[in-house]
Amino acid sequence: MDKVVVGLGERAYEISIGSGQLEALGGELARRAYGKRYVLVADDRVAELYGARVLDGFARAGLPPLSVTFPHGEASKNLSTVENLARELARLGVDRGDALVALGGGVTGDICGFLAAIYMRGIPFVQVPTTLLAQVDSSVGGKTGVDIPEGKNLVGCFYQPRWVVIDLKVLNSLDDTEMKNGFAEIIKYGVIRDGEFFALLEREREAVLGRKHEVLSTVIQRCCAIKAEVVAADEREGDQRRILNFGHTIGHAVEAASRFAIAHGHAVAMGMVAAAELAVLEGLLPKEEAARIRDLVEGYGLPVTIPPGLDRQEIKGFLRTDKKAVAGRPFFVLPTSIGKVVITDQVEERFIDQVLG
Ligand SMILES: NC(=O)c1ccc[n+]([C@@H]2O[C@H](COP(=O)([O-])OP(=O)(O)OC[C@H]3O[C@@H](n4cnc5c(N)ncnc54)[C@H](O)[C@@H]3O)[C@@H](O)[C@H]2O)c1
Ligand SMILES: [Zn+2]
């Protein structure tokens, strides 16, 4: 089993990456004793696929097999789900000595993390991410929260898990679209921080797409290490953490303009290619490097152009009102080479028009 540490002082935690740890999770949780008892939190789909496996392990370890579930999908990521789950916990008699286990994708991690942060003013929680996106991105870093009708992720807080457990085996049941959402974030890490990792993604494409555990394990580990490094240096998104938004400025605008019909990873893929082109126009990045980014994105089955049917003015409107824009000026994370980026809000509007196409 491989290990990555998120170095946050007294709140530091470990990410364990391996294959087949779900069965042994109960025993390990009992040993680690984050709580007297644990409550498994999962959406209905993941509960059906993996709930029994984890709860049997709880029982074998002498832990009561407690669990709560909610309907799968982003539509559940709201305050009423949090309220329902909190009420269930209260009815189960869960108290400050107990802990939660988020088993699922980013939706479950975000809901469960937020619930753990506010239930009885905070109880410990563990992340067991089951989508590729959650394994390389959302389970690490402590951002938790839910959506409101006015916008995604507008209510939430920073709350770090005590431990992150990544089991590669669970990826076997994930469909290709969900895998691709993860690939977009994986490519992102190569561009923002690690040219050699980017080259590995080029070289090992077939093996990664074929879900070969050995290479997936290397890939996931590297992504977690990069995210851990960035988060440890800047937990609450001062400046450095913003590099994680590479591809997300235009990506979020495209997602919003499509009324979320375009999946996050697909929108980020388009956003990364557009940002690389923007960097070329600004004279920051050699053309050939932008071509490599585009080729890799395409090679992982992700889209590289923004659909012509999306209204460009609307996309630009969303860019101006982006959560992270200051005074209507969006900021961009632009590569200067593969493995290095700069953050800037000094981008010429005509260049933005040009890359939106
Ligand atoms: N907190 C953060 O830092 C952060 C970062 C990125 C994204 N996010 C959030 O993550 C969410 C997206 O996460 P997601 O893409 O994992 O979505 P998700 O949690 O909805 O999972 C996608 C679907 O896959 C199913 N599923 C999960 N694991 C499975 C498995 N092993 N086999 C088969 N099916 C499985 C789920 O039931 C769900 O239907 C968004 O809400 C986004 O805002 C948070
Ligand atoms: Zn993302």
CSV table of C-alpha atoms and ligand atoms in Angstrom, one decimal:
chain,number,residue,atom,x,y,z
A,1,MET,CA,0.0,0.0,0.0
A,2,ASP,CA,1.2,3.5,-0.8
A,3,LYS,CA,1.0,6.5,1.4
A,4,VAL,CA,0.8,10.2,0.9
A,5,VAL,CA,0.7,12.7,3.8
A,6,VAL,CA,-1.2,16.0,3.8
A,7,GLY,CA,1.1,18.1,6.0
A,8,LEU,CA,-1.2,20.3,7.9
A,9,GLY,CA,0.5,20.3,11.3
A,10,GLU,CA,-1.8,19.0,14.0
A,11,ARG,CA,-4.5,18.4,11.4
A,12,ALA,CA,-2.2,16.4,9.1
A,13,TYR,CA,-3.6,13.2,7.7
A,14,GLU,CA,-2.7,10.2,5.6
A,15,ILE,CA,-3.9,9.1,2.2
A,16,SER,CA,-3.7,5.3,1.9
A,17,ILE,CA,-3.7,4.0,-1.7
A,18,GLY,CA,-4.1,0.3,-2.5
A,19,SER,CA,-6.4,-2.3,-3.8
A,20,GLY,CA,-9.1,-4.2,-1.9
A,21,GLN,CA,-9.1,-2.3,1.4
A,22,LEU,CA,-12.8,-2.0,1.8
A,23,GLU,CA,-13.2,-5.4,3.5
A,24,ALA,CA,-10.5,-4.5,6.1
A,25,LEU,CA,-11.8,-1.0,6.6
A,26,GLY,CA,-13.8,-1.8,9.8
A,27,GLY,CA,-10.8,-3.4,11.5
A,28,GLU,CA,-8.5,-0.5,10.6
A,29,LEU,CA,-11.1,2.1,11.8
A,30,ALA,CA,-11.6,0.2,15.1
A,31,ARG,CA,-7.8,0.2,15.5
A,32,ARG,CA,-7.4,3.9,14.7
A,33,ALA,CA,-10.4,4.9,16.9
A,34,TYR,CA,-11.3,8.2,15.4
A,35,GLY,CA,-14.7,7.4,16.9
A,36,LYS,CA,-16.3,4.9,19.3
A,37,ARG,CA,-18.7,4.0,16.5
A,38,TYR,CA,-18.8,4.9,12.8
A,39,VAL,CA,-21.7,5.8,10.5
A,40,LEU,CA,-21.3,5.0,6.9
A,41,VAL,CA,-22.6,7.8,4.6
A,42,ALA,CA,-23.3,6.8,1.0
A,43,ASP,CA,-25.6,7.5,-1.9
A,44,ASP,CA,-28.1,4.8,-2.8
A,45,ARG,CA,-26.0,3.5,-5.8
A,46,VAL,CA,-22.7,3.2,-3.9
A,47,ALA,CA,-24.6,1.8,-0.9
A,48,GLU,CA,-26.0,-0.9,-3.1
A,49,LEU,CA,-22.6,-1.7,-4.7
A,50,TYR,CA,-20.3,-1.6,-1.7
A,51,GLY,CA,-22.3,-0.9,1.5
A,52,ALA,CA,-22.6,-4.5,2.6
A,53,ARG,CA,-18.9,-5.1,2.1
A,54,VAL,CA,-18.0,-2.3,4.4
A,55,LEU,CA,-20.7,-2.9,7.0
A,56,ASP,CA,-19.8,-6.6,7.2
A,57,GLY,CA,-16.3,-5.4,8.0
A,58,PHE,CA,-17.6,-3.1,10.7
A,59,ALA,CA,-19.5,-6.1,12.3
A,60,ARG,CA,-16.4,-8.3,12.1
A,61,ALA,CA,-14.4,-5.6,13.9
A,62,GLY,CA,-17.1,-5.4,16.7
A,63,LEU,CA,-18.4,-2.1,15.4
A,64,PRO,CA,-22.2,-1.6,15.0
A,65,PRO,CA,-23.1,-1.6,11.3
A,66,LEU,CA,-24.6,1.9,11.2
A,67,SER,CA,-25.4,3.6,7.9
A,68,VAL,CA,-27.4,6.5,6.3
A,69,THR,CA,-28.0,7.0,2.6
A,70,PHE,CA,-29.4,9.6,0.2
A,71,PRO,CA,-30.4,9.5,-3.5
A,72,HIS,CA,-27.4,9.7,-5.8
A,73,GLY,CA,-26.6,12.7,-8.0
A,74,GLU,CA,-25.7,16.4,-7.8
A,75,ALA,CA,-29.3,17.3,-7.1
A,76,SER,CA,-28.9,15.8,-3.6
A,77,LYS,CA,-26.1,18.1,-2.8
A,78,ASN,CA,-28.2,20.6,-0.9
A,79,LEU,CA,-29.1,21.7,2.6
A,80,SER,CA,-32.2,19.6,2.9
A,81,THR,CA,-30.2,16.4,2.4
A,82,VAL,CA,-27.8,17.7,5.1
A,83,GLU,CA,-30.8,18.3,7.4
A,84,ASN,CA,-32.3,14.9,6.7
A,85,LEU,CA,-29.0,13.1,7.4
A,86,ALA,CA,-28.4,15.1,10.6
A,87,ARG,CA,-31.8,14.1,11.9
A,88,GLU,CA,-31.1,10.5,11.1
A,89,LEU,CA,-27.8,10.7,13.0
A,90,ALA,CA,-29.7,12.2,15.9
A,91,ARG,CA,-32.2,9.5,15.9
A,92,LEU,CA,-29.4,6.9,15.8
A,93,GLY,CA,-28.1,8.5,18.9
A,94,VAL,CA,-24.8,9.6,17.2
A,95,ASP,CA,-22.8,11.8,19.5
A,96,ARG,CA,-19.5,13.7,19.7
A,97,GLY,CA,-17.6,10.5,20.4
A,98,ASP,CA,-18.7,9.0,17.0
A,99,ALA,CA,-17.4,9.5,13.5
A,100,LEU,CA,-18.6,9.5,9.9
A,101,VAL,CA,-17.3,7.6,6.9
A,102,ALA,CA,-17.9,9.1,3.4
A,103,LEU,CA,-18.1,6.3,0.9
A,104,GLY,CA,-18.7,7.6,-2.6
A,105,GLY,CA,-17.9,10.2,-5.2
A,106,GLY,CA,-17.4,14.0,-4.7
A,107,VAL,CA,-21.1,14.6,-4.0
A,108,THR,CA,-21.0,12.2,-1.0
A,109,GLY,CA,-17.6,13.6,0.2
A,110,ASP,CA,-18.8,17.2,0.1
A,111,ILE,CA,-22.1,16.4,1.8
A,112,CYS,CA,-20.6,14.1,4.5
A,113,GLY,CA,-17.7,16.5,5.1
A,114,PHE,CA,-20.0,19.4,5.7
A,115,LEU,CA,-22.3,17.3,7.9
A,116,ALA,CA,-19.3,16.2,9.9
A,117,ALA,CA,-18.2,19.8,10.3
A,118,ILE,CA,-21.5,21.0,11.7
A,119,TYR,CA,-23.1,18.0,13.4
A,120,MET,CA,-22.8,18.7,17.2
A,121,ARG,CA,-20.3,21.4,16.1
A,122,GLY,CA,-18.0,18.9,14.5
A,123,ILE,CA,-17.3,15.2,14.6
A,124,PRO,CA,-14.4,13.4,12.9
A,125,PHE,CA,-14.8,12.0,9.4
A,126,VAL,CA,-13.0,9.7,7.0
A,127,GLN,CA,-13.0,9.9,3.2
A,128,VAL,CA,-13.3,6.7,1.1
A,129,PRO,CA,-13.6,8.1,-2.4
A,130,THR,CA,-15.0,5.7,-5.0
A,131,THR,CA,-14.9,7.8,-8.2
A,132,LEU,CA,-11.6,8.7,-10.0
A,133,LEU,CA,-12.5,12.4,-9.6
A,134,ALA,CA,-13.0,12.0,-5.9
A,135,GLN,CA,-9.8,9.9,-5.5
A,136,VAL,CA,-7.6,12.5,-7.3
A,137,ASP,CA,-9.3,15.7,-6.3
A,138,SER,CA,-12.3,16.2,-4.0
A,139,SER,CA,-11.4,13.8,-1.2
A,140,VAL,CA,-8.2,15.7,-0.4
A,141,GLY,CA,-8.0,19.2,0.8
A,142,GLY,CA,-10.9,19.7,3.1
A,143,LYS,CA,-13.3,21.7,1.0
A,144,THR,CA,-16.9,20.7,1.9
A,145,GLY,CA,-20.3,22.0,1.2
A,146,VAL,CA,-23.5,22.0,-0.8
A,147,ASP,CA,-25.2,23.8,-3.6
A,148,ILE,CA,-28.1,26.4,-3.3
A,149,PRO,CA,-30.3,27.4,-6.3
A,150,GLU,CA,-28.2,30.6,-6.6
A,151,GLY,CA,-25.0,28.7,-7.3
A,152,LYS,CA,-22.9,25.6,-6.8
A,153,ASN,CA,-20.9,25.1,-3.7
A,154,LEU,CA,-22.0,28.4,-2.2
A,155,VAL,CA,-22.6,27.1,1.3
A,156,GLY,CA,-19.8,25.1,3.0
A,157,CYS,CA,-16.6,25.3,5.0
A,158,PHE,CA,-13.1,24.0,5.2
A,159,TYR,CA,-13.0,20.8,7.3
A,160,GLN,CA,-10.3,18.2,6.9
A,161,PRO,CA,-10.9,14.5,7.1
A,162,ARG,CA,-8.8,12.4,9.5
A,163,TRP,CA,-7.9,9.8,6.9
A,164,VAL,CA,-8.4,9.2,3.2
A,165,VAL,CA,-8.6,5.6,1.9
A,166,ILE,CA,-8.3,5.0,-1.8
A,167,ASP,CA,-9.3,1.5,-3.1
A,168,LEU,CA,-8.5,1.1,-6.8
A,169,LYS,CA,-10.8,-2.0,-7.0
A,170,VAL,CA,-13.9,0.1,-6.8
A,171,LEU,CA,-13.0,1.8,-10.1
A,172,ASN,CA,-13.9,-1.4,-11.9
A,173,SER,CA,-17.6,-0.6,-11.6
A,174,LEU,CA,-17.3,3.1,-12.7
A,175,ASP,CA,-18.5,4.0,-16.2
A,176,ASP,CA,-16.3,5.6,-18.8
A,177,THR,CA,-17.9,9.1,-18.5
A,178,GLU,CA,-17.1,9.2,-14.8
A,179,MET,CA,-13.5,8.0,-15.5
A,180,LYS,CA,-13.1,10.8,-18.1
A,181,ASN,CA,-14.2,13.4,-15.5
A,182,GLY,CA,-11.2,12.1,-13.4
A,183,PHE,CA,-8.8,12.2,-16.4
A,184,ALA,CA,-9.4,15.9,-16.9
A,185,GLU,CA,-8.3,16.7,-13.4
A,186,ILE,CA,-5.3,14.3,-13.7
A,187,ILE,CA,-4.1,16.0,-16.8
A,188,LYS,CA,-4.5,19.3,-14.9
A,189,TYR,CA,-2.0,18.2,-12.3
A,190,GLY,CA,0.6,17.5,-15.0
A,191,VAL,CA,0.3,20.9,-16.6
A,192,ILE,CA,0.3,22.9,-13.3
A,193,ARG,CA,3.1,21.1,-11.5
A,194,ASP,CA,4.9,18.2,-13.1
A,195,GLY,CA,6.1,17.9,-16.7
A,196,GLU,CA,7.5,14.4,-16.1
A,197,PHE,CA,4.1,13.3,-14.9
A,198,PHE,CA,2.5,14.8,-18.0
A,199,ALA,CA,5.0,12.7,-20.1
A,200,LEU,CA,4.0,9.6,-18.2
A,201,LEU,CA,0.4,10.3,-19.0
A,202,GLU,CA,1.4,10.5,-22.7
A,203,ARG,CA,3.5,7.3,-22.6
A,204,GLU,CA,1.1,5.2,-20.5
A,205,ARG,CA,-2.2,6.3,-22.1
A,206,GLU,CA,-3.3,2.8,-23.1
A,207,ALA,CA,-2.6,1.4,-19.7
A,208,VAL,CA,-4.4,4.2,-17.9
A,209,LEU,CA,-7.4,3.9,-20.2
A,210,GLY,CA,-7.3,0.1,-19.7
A,211,ARG,CA,-7.5,0.8,-16.0
A,212,LYS,CA,-4.3,-1.2,-15.3
A,213,HIS,CA,-4.0,-1.0,-11.5
A,214,GLU,CA,-0.3,-0.6,-11.4
A,215,VAL,CA,-0.2,2.5,-13.5
A,216,LEU,CA,-3.4,3.9,-12.1
A,217,SER,CA,-1.9,3.6,-8.6
A,218,THR,CA,1.2,5.6,-9.7
A,219,VAL,CA,-1.1,8.2,-11.3
A,220,ILE,CA,-3.5,8.6,-8.4
A,221,GLN,CA,-0.6,8.7,-6.0
A,222,ARG,CA,1.1,11.5,-7.9
A,223,CYS,CA,-2.1,13.5,-8.1
A,224,CYS,CA,-2.7,13.2,-4.4
A,225,ALA,CA,0.9,14.2,-3.7
A,226,ILE,CA,0.5,17.3,-5.8
A,227,LYS,CA,-2.8,18.3,-4.3
A,228,ALA,CA,-1.4,17.6,-0.8
A,229,GLU,CA,1.6,19.8,-1.5
A,230,VAL,CA,-0.5,22.7,-2.8
A,231,VAL,CA,-3.1,22.4,0.0
A,232,ALA,CA,-0.4,22.2,2.7
A,233,ALA,CA,1.2,25.4,1.4
A,234,ASP,CA,-2.2,27.2,1.2
A,235,GLU,CA,-5.1,25.5,3.0
A,236,ARG,CA,-7.7,28.2,2.5
A,237,GLU,CA,-7.0,29.3,-1.1
A,238,GLY,CA,-5.0,32.4,-0.7
A,239,ASP,CA,-3.0,32.4,-3.8
A,240,GLN,CA,-1.1,29.2,-4.4
A,241,ARG,CA,-4.1,26.9,-4.2
A,242,ARG,CA,-5.6,28.9,-7.1
A,243,ILE,CA,-3.3,27.0,-9.5
A,244,LEU,CA,-5.7,24.1,-9.0
A,245,ASN,CA,-8.2,26.1,-11.0
A,246,PHE,CA,-6.3,25.6,-14.3
A,247,GLY,CA,-8.9,25.0,-17.0
A,248,HIS,CA,-11.7,25.9,-14.5
A,249,THR,CA,-12.2,29.6,-15.3
A,250,ILE,CA,-13.5,28.9,-18.8
A,251,GLY,CA,-14.6,25.4,-17.8
A,252,HIS,CA,-17.0,26.7,-15.1
A,253,ALA,CA,-18.4,29.3,-17.6
A,254,VAL,CA,-19.0,26.6,-20.2
A,255,GLU,CA,-20.6,24.3,-17.6
A,256,ALA,CA,-22.9,27.1,-16.5
A,257,ALA,CA,-23.8,28.2,-20.1
A,258,SER,CA,-24.7,24.6,-20.9
A,259,ARG,CA,-27.0,24.6,-17.8
A,260,PHE,CA,-24.8,21.8,-16.5
A,261,ALA,CA,-25.6,19.5,-19.5
A,262,ILE,CA,-21.8,19.3,-20.1
A,263,ALA,CA,-20.1,17.2,-17.4
A,264,HIS,CA,-17.5,19.0,-15.2
A,265,GLY,CA,-14.5,17.1,-16.5
A,266,HIS,CA,-15.6,17.7,-20.1
A,267,ALA,CA,-15.9,21.4,-19.5
A,268,VAL,CA,-12.6,21.5,-17.7
A,269,ALA,CA,-11.0,19.7,-20.7
A,270,MET,CA,-12.3,22.5,-23.0
A,271,GLY,CA,-11.1,25.1,-20.5
A,272,MET,CA,-7.6,23.7,-20.3
A,273,VAL,CA,-7.2,23.7,-24.1
A,274,ALA,CA,-8.6,27.2,-24.3
A,275,ALA,CA,-6.3,28.4,-21.4
A,276,ALA,CA,-3.3,26.9,-23.2
A,277,GLU,CA,-4.2,28.7,-26.4
A,278,LEU,CA,-4.7,31.9,-24.4
A,279,ALA,CA,-1.2,31.4,-23.1
A,280,VAL,CA,0.2,31.1,-26.6
A,281,LEU,CA,-1.6,34.3,-27.7
A,282,GLU,CA,-0.2,36.1,-24.7
A,283,GLY,CA,3.3,35.0,-25.7
A,284,LEU,CA,3.7,32.9,-22.5
A,285,LEU,CA,3.7,29.4,-23.9
A,286,PRO,CA,5.3,27.9,-27.0
A,287,LYS,CA,2.8,26.7,-29.6
A,288,GLU,CA,4.1,23.1,-29.5
A,289,GLU,CA,3.5,22.8,-25.8
A,290,ALA,CA,-0.1,23.9,-26.3
A,291,ALA,CA,-0.4,21.3,-29.0
A,292,ARG,CA,0.8,18.6,-26.6
A,293,ILE,CA,-1.9,19.6,-24.0
A,294,ARG,CA,-4.6,19.5,-26.7
A,295,ASP,CA,-3.4,16.1,-27.9
A,296,LEU,CA,-3.3,14.6,-24.5
A,297,VAL,CA,-6.8,15.9,-23.6
A,298,GLU,CA,-8.0,14.4,-26.9
A,299,GLY,CA,-6.1,11.2,-26.3
A,300,TYR,CA,-8.0,10.6,-23.1
A,301,GLY,CA,-11.3,10.9,-25.0
A,302,LEU,CA,-12.1,14.4,-23.8
A,303,PRO,CA,-13.5,17.2,-25.9
A,304,VAL,CA,-11.1,20.0,-27.0
A,305,THR,CA,-13.5,22.6,-28.5
A,306,ILE,CA,-16.4,24.4,-27.0
A,307,PRO,CA,-19.7,23.3,-28.8
A,308,PRO,CA,-20.7,25.9,-31.4
A,309,GLY,CA,-24.3,25.9,-30.0
A,310,LEU,CA,-23.2,27.6,-26.8
A,311,ASP,CA,-23.7,31.3,-26.7
A,312,ARG,CA,-20.3,33.0,-26.5
A,313,GLN,CA,-21.7,36.2,-25.0
A,314,GLU,CA,-23.3,34.1,-22.3
A,315,ILE,CA,-20.0,32.3,-21.6
A,316,LYS,CA,-18.3,35.7,-21.3
A,317,GLY,CA,-21.1,36.8,-18.9
A,318,PHE,CA,-20.4,33.9,-16.7
A,319,LEU,CA,-16.6,34.6,-16.8
A,320,ARG,CA,-17.3,38.1,-15.5
A,321,THR,CA,-19.5,36.9,-12.6
A,322,ASP,CA,-17.3,33.9,-11.7
A,323,LYS,CA,-17.1,33.4,-7.9
A,324,LYS,CA,-13.4,34.1,-8.1
A,325,ALA,CA,-13.5,37.1,-10.5
A,326,VAL,CA,-12.6,40.4,-8.9
A,327,ALA,CA,-14.5,43.5,-10.1
A,328,GLY,CA,-15.7,41.6,-13.2
A,329,ARG,CA,-12.1,40.6,-14.1
A,330,PRO,CA,-11.8,36.8,-14.3
A,331,PHE,CA,-8.4,35.4,-13.4
A,332,PHE,CA,-6.7,32.8,-15.5
A,333,VAL,CA,-4.2,30.1,-14.7
A,334,LEU,CA,-1.9,30.1,-17.7
A,335,PRO,CA,0.9,27.6,-18.4
A,336,THR,CA,4.3,29.0,-19.3
A,337,SER,CA,5.6,25.5,-19.9
A,338,ILE,CA,4.2,22.0,-19.2
A,339,GLY,CA,4.6,21.8,-15.4
A,340,LYS,CA,4.6,25.5,-14.7
A,341,VAL,CA,1.8,28.1,-14.6
A,342,VAL,CA,1.2,31.7,-13.7
A,343,ILE,CA,-2.0,33.3,-12.3
A,344,THR,CA,-3.1,36.5,-14.0
A,345,ASP,CA,-6.1,38.8,-14.6
A,346,GLN,CA,-4.2,40.7,-17.3
A,347,VAL,CA,-5.6,39.0,-20.4
A,348,GLU,CA,-6.6,40.9,-23.5
A,349,GLU,CA,-10.3,40.6,-24.2
A,350,ARG,CA,-9.7,40.0,-27.9
A,351,PHE,CA,-7.6,36.9,-27.0
A,352,ILE,CA,-10.5,35.6,-24.9
A,353,ASP,CA,-12.8,36.1,-27.8
A,354,GLN,CA,-10.4,34.3,-30.1
A,355,VAL,CA,-10.0,31.2,-27.9
A,356,LEU,CA,-13.8,30.9,-27.2
A,357,GLY,CA,-14.0,30.6,-31.0
B,1,LIG,N1,-14.4,19.3,-2.3
B,1,LIG,C1,-13.7,19.5,-3.4
B,1,LIG,O1,-12.5,20.0,-3.3
B,1,LIG,C2,-14.2,19.2,-4.8
B,1,LIG,C3,-13.4,19.1,-5.9
B,1,LIG,C4,-13.9,18.7,-7.1
B,1,LIG,C5,-15.2,18.4,-7.2
B,1,LIG,N2,-16.0,18.5,-6.1
B,1,LIG,C6,-17.5,18.1,-6.2
B,1,LIG,O2,-17.5,16.7,-6.5
B,1,LIG,C7,-18.8,16.5,-7.1
B,1,LIG,C8,-18.6,15.6,-8.3
B,1,LIG,O3,-18.1,14.3,-7.8
B,1,LIG,P1,-18.3,13.0,-8.7
B,1,LIG,O4,-18.0,13.2,-10.1
B,1,LIG,O5,-17.5,11.9,-7.9
B,1,LIG,O6,-19.8,12.8,-8.6
B,1,LIG,P2,-20.8,11.8,-7.7
B,1,LIG,O7,-20.4,11.7,-6.3
B,1,LIG,O8,-22.2,12.2,-8.0
B,1,LIG,O9,-20.5,10.4,-8.4
B,1,LIG,C9,-20.9,10.2,-9.8
B,1,LIG,C10,-21.8,8.9,-9.9
B,1,LIG,O10,-21.1,7.8,-9.8
B,1,LIG,C11,-21.7,6.9,-8.9
B,1,LIG,N3,-20.5,6.1,-8.3
B,1,LIG,C12,-19.7,6.5,-7.4
B,1,LIG,N4,-18.7,5.6,-7.2
B,1,LIG,C13,-19.0,4.6,-8.0
B,1,LIG,C14,-18.3,3.3,-8.3
B,1,LIG,N5,-17.2,3.0,-7.7
B,1,LIG,N6,-18.9,2.5,-9.2
B,1,LIG,C15,-20.1,2.9,-9.8
B,1,LIG,N7,-20.7,4.0,-9.6
B,1,LIG,C16,-20.2,4.9,-8.7
B,1,LIG,C17,-22.4,7.7,-7.9
B,1,LIG,O11,-23.5,7.0,-7.3
B,1,LIG,C18,-22.9,8.8,-8.8
B,1,LIG,O12,-24.1,8.5,-9.4
B,1,LIG,C19,-19.4,17.8,-7.5
B,1,LIG,O13,-20.4,18.1,-6.6
B,1,LIG,C20,-18.2,18.8,-7.3
B,1,LIG,O14,-18.7,20.1,-6.8
B,1,LIG,C21,-15.5,18.8,-4.9
B,2,ZN,ZN,-12.6,20.3,-11.2
